[in-house]
Every structure is written in C-alpha cells, then in structure tokens.
Short mmCIF file of C-alpha atoms in Angstrom, two decimals:
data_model
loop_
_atom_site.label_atom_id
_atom_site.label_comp_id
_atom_site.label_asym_id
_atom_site.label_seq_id
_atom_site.Cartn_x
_atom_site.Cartn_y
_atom_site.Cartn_z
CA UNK A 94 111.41 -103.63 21.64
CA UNK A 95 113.06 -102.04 18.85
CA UNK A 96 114.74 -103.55 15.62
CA UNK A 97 117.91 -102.51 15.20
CA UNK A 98 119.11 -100.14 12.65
CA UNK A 99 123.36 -98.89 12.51
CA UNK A 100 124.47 -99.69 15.20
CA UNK A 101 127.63 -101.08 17.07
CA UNK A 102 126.26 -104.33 16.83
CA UNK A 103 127.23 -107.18 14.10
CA UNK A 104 127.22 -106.01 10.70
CA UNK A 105 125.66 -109.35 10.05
CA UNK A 106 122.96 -109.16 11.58
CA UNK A 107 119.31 -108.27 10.44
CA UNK A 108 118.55 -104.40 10.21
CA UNK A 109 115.09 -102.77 9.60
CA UNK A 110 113.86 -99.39 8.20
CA UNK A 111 110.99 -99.45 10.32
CA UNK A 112 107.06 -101.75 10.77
CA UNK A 113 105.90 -101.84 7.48
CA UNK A 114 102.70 -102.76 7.70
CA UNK A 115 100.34 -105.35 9.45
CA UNK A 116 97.66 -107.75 7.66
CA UNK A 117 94.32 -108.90 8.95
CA UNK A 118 91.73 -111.71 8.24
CA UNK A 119 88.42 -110.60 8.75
CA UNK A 120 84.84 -111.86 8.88
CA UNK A 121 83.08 -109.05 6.74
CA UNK A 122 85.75 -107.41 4.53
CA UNK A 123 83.19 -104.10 3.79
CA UNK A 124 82.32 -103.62 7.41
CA UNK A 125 85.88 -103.41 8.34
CA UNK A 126 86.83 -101.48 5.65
CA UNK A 127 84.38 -99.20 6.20
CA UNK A 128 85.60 -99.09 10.28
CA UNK A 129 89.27 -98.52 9.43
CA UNK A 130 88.21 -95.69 6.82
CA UNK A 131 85.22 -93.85 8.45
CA UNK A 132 86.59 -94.85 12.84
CA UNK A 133 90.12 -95.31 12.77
CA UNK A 134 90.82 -92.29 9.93
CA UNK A 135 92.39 -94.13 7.58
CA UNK A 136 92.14 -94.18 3.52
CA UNK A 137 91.00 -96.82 1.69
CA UNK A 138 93.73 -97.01 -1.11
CA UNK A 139 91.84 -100.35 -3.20
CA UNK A 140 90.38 -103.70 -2.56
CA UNK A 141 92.78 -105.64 -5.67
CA UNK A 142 90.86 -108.67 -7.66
CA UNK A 143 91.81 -110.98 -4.98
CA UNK A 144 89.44 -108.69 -2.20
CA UNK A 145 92.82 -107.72 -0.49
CA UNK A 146 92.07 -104.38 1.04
CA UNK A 147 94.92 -101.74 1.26
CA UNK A 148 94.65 -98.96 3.88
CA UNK A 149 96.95 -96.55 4.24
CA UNK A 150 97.38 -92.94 6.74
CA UNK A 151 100.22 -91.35 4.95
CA UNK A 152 102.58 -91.59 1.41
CA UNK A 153 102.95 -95.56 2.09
CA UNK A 154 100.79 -97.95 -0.26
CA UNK A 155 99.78 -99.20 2.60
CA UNK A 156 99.60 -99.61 6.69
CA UNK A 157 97.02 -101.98 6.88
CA UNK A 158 96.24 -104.59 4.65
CA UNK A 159 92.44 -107.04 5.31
CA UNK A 160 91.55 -110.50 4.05
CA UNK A 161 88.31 -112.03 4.23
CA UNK A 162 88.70 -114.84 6.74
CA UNK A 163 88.57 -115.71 10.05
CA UNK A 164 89.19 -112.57 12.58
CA UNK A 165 93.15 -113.37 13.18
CA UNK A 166 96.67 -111.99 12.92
CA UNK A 167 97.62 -112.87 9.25
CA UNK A 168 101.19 -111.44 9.29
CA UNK A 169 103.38 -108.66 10.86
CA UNK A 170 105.61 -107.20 8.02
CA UNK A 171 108.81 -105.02 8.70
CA UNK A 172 110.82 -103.13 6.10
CA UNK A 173 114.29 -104.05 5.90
CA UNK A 174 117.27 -101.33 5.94
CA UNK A 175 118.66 -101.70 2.21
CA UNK A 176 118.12 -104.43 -0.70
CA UNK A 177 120.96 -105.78 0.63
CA UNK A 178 119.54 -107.02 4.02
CA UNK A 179 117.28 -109.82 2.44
CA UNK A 180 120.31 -111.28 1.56
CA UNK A 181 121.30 -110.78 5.16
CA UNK A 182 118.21 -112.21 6.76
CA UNK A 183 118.57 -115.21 4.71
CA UNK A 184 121.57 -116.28 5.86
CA UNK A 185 120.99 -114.84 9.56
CA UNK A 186 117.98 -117.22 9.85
CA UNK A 187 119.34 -120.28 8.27
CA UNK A 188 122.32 -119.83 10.38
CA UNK A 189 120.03 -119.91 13.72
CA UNK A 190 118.14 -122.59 11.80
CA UNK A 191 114.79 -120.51 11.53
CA UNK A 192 113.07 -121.79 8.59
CA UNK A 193 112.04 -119.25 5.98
CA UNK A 194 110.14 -119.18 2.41
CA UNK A 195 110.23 -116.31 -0.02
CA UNK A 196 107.37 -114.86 -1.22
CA UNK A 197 106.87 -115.54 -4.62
CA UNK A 198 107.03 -112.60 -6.92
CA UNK A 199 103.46 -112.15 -8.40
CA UNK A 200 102.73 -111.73 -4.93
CA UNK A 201 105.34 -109.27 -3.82
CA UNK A 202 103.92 -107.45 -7.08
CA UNK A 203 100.40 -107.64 -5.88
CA UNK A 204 101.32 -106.19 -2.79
CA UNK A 205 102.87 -103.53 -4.06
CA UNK A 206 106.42 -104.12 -2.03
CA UNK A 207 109.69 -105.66 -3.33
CA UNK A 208 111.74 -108.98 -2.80
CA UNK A 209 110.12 -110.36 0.73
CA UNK A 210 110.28 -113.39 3.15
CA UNK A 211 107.96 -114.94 5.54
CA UNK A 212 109.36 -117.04 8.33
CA UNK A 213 106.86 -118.00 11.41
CA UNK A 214 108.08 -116.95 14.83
CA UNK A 215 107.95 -119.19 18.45
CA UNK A 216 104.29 -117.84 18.85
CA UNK A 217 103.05 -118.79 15.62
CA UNK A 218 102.76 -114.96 14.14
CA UNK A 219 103.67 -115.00 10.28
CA UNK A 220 106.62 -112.54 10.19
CA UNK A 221 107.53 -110.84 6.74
CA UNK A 222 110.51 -109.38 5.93
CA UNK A 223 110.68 -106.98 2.66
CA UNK A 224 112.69 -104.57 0.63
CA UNK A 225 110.87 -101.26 -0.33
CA UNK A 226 107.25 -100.56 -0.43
CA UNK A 227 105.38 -98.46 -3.19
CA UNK A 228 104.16 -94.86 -2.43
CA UNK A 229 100.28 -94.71 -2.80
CA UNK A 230 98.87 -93.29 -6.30
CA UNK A 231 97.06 -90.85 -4.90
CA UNK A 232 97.96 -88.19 -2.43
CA UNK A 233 96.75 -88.81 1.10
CA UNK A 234 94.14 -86.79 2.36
CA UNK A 235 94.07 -86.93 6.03
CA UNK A 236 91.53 -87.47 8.27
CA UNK A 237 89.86 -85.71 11.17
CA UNK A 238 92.04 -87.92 13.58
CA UNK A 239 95.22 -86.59 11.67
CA UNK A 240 97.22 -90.15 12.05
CA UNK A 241 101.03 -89.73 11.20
CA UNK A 242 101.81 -93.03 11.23
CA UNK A 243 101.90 -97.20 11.80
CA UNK A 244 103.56 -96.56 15.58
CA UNK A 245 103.80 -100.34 16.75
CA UNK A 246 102.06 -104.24 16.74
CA UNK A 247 101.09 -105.92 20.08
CA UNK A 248 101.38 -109.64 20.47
CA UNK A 249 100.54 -110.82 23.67
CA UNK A 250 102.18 -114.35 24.43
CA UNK A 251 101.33 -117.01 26.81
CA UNK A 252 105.31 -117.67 27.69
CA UNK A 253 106.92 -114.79 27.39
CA UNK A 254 110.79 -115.69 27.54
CA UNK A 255 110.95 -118.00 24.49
CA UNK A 256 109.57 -115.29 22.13
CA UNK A 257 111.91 -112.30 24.10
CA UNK A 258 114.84 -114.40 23.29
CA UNK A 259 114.07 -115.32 19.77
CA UNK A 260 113.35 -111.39 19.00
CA UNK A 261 116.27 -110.13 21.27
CA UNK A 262 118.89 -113.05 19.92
CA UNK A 263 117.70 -113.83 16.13
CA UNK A 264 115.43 -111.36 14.78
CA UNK A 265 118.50 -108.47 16.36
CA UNK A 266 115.16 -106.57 18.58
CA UNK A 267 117.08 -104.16 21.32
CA UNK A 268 114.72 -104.33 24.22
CA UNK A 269 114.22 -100.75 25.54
CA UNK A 270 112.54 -101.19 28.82
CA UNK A 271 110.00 -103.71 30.76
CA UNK A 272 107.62 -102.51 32.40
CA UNK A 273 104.42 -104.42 34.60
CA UNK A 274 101.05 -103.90 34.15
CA UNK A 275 98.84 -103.95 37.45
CA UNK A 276 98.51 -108.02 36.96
CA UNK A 277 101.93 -108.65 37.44
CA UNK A 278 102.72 -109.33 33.91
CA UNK A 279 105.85 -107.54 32.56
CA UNK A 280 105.99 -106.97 28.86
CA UNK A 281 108.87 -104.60 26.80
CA UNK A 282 108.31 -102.36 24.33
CA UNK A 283 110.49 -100.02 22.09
CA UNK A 284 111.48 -96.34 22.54
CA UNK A 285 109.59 -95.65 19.18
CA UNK A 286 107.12 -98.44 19.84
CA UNK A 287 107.74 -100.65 17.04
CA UNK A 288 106.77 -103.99 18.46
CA UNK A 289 105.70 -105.11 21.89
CA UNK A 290 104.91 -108.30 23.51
CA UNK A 291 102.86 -108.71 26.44
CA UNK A 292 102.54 -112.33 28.89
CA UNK A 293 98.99 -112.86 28.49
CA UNK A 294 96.32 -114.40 26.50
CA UNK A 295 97.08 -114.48 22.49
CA UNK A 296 95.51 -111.43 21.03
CA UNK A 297 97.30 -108.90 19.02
CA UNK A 298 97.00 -105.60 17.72
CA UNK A 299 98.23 -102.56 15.92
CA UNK A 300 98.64 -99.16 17.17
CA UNK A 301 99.08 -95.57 14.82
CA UNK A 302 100.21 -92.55 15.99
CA UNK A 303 98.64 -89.36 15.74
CA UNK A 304 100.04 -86.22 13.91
CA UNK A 305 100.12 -82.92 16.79
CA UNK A 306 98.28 -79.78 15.13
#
C-alpha cells in the first residue's frame, strides 16, 4: 500500500515524500555491517559514537540504519511531504487518538534528519515520521549490484484487518491491490512498493531496488 501524496483526498490528512529509511537491532553490529556493505551492495556511510551504523545506496545519509541489540524491527521511518506535514500528523493522530512522542532534537541531529515523531502502530512496529533527511558527505560509489533505491518494508501480521484499517484510515495508505500467496493468505502492497503487509507470522523486512544498466 502506498502513502498518499496530492491527491483528491483531505488536505488534512498525512502526506509522505516517500520510505525514508528502516532501522535494525542486531546481534553483531561488524558482521552485519560488513553483510549490508560487501552482500547487499550498500555503503557504509559511519558507525556515530553511539555504534549507530548508517548505510546508504544513493545521495540519502542513509537507507539503513543498525543497532547493536537483539535481531528485531527497531523502527520504519517515512519522510513526510513538506515541514508543514509534522504539524499535520500531529494533529491527524491525536484526532484518531494515536498516541505519539517527538523525537527529541539531539537525536533528530544525530540522525542526521529534521523535526520527527515516533508513534507505535496496532502491530507493535515503531513508526517515525520526519521532515528532511541530510545528503551523505561523500559521493556514493555504487556497487556491483547497482541498487537505486529503498523500494519497500514488509511486515507480516498475525491479524491482518486491524493493521489494513489503521494504515488505510489513519496513517492515509491507498491500498493498490491484494493479492494471495499459494497459502491462502492475501496481503496488499503499493504500485511503487512502499510498504506491504502480509497475514502471517511476525517477521519483517526491507526490500531495495536495483538500478537497470
């Protein structure tokens, strides 16, 4: 499913630029950076003072971002339209009583991205929603694999109707098809793949897209 950008719906409503980026906790933070750099093809922009690992596969700061922790889904983070949709997705949210925090600016700043907010959705996945994201320091030099781009995050849900209807009716997602996989379980998707949930078990992952030669 697909967040919506202009459109003939609400003016009110949330609007997104695109997936921004999508954060990891890992069990060995130089193994996995390692994998993402030398196995997925992308570059290894810096690991800050905190060990927060940037990754990136074109001009953004970053696409992926690892923590040392457990192996889980840290946080799914989606750039907002304009400046002026935080302001939006505040009052969106509080209206459908969604509870939301704001990130705290030293670490907005240490992430490299501006004015953001987390909110959690029916699942449990930490959702952020930010303004503007740095372009890396140094040119990106791109890999054999050639990736273009972040194309889309997975999240595979155990009932799938209470998180379609909190992505369809509050986040403003425009569900572009539904499809069934050879199970039986239907899942929906966007037209650019920018998110996707699929009724299964509770794993979740990201997808790039790869640049034609």
């Amino acid at each position: 499913f697909q967040p919506q950008q202009l459109s003939g719906r609400g003016q009110d409503m949330i609007r997104y630029k695109k997936l921004g980026y999508v954060a990891f906790n890992v069990s060995d933070l130089d193994k996995s950076i390692a994998f993402y750099r030398d196995m997925v093809g992308l570059d290894h922009v810096k690991t800050n003072a905190r060990g927060e690992a940037f990754l990136s596969c074109n001009s953004d700061h970053h696409n992926i971002l690892l923590v040392q922790g457990k192996p889980s889904l840290k946080r799914i983070a989606f750039q907002l339209e304009s400046p002026e949709q935080l302001a939006v997705a505040e009052e969106w949210l509080t209206r459908h009583k969604v509870r939301w925090a704001p990130v705290p600016q030293e670490e907005s700043h240490r992430l490299h991205i501006g004015r953001a907010l987390r909110l959690v959705d029916p699942i449990g996945t930490t959702i952020e929603l930010f303004v503007g994201m740095m372009s890396r320091p140094q040119p990106f030099l791109p890999h054999p694999i050639n990736l273009s781009h972040l194309s889309h995050a997975v999240m595979r849900v155990a009932d799938f109707p209470e998180p379609h209807k909190f992505y369809s009716e509050v986040m403003n997602f425009r569900t572009s098809d539904f499809r069934h996989e050879p199970t039986g379980e239907p899942y929906f998707r966007s037209e650019e793949h920018t998110s996707e949930l699929q009724s299964q078990s509770t794993i979740s992952y990201a997808v790039f897209c790869l640049k034609k030669k």
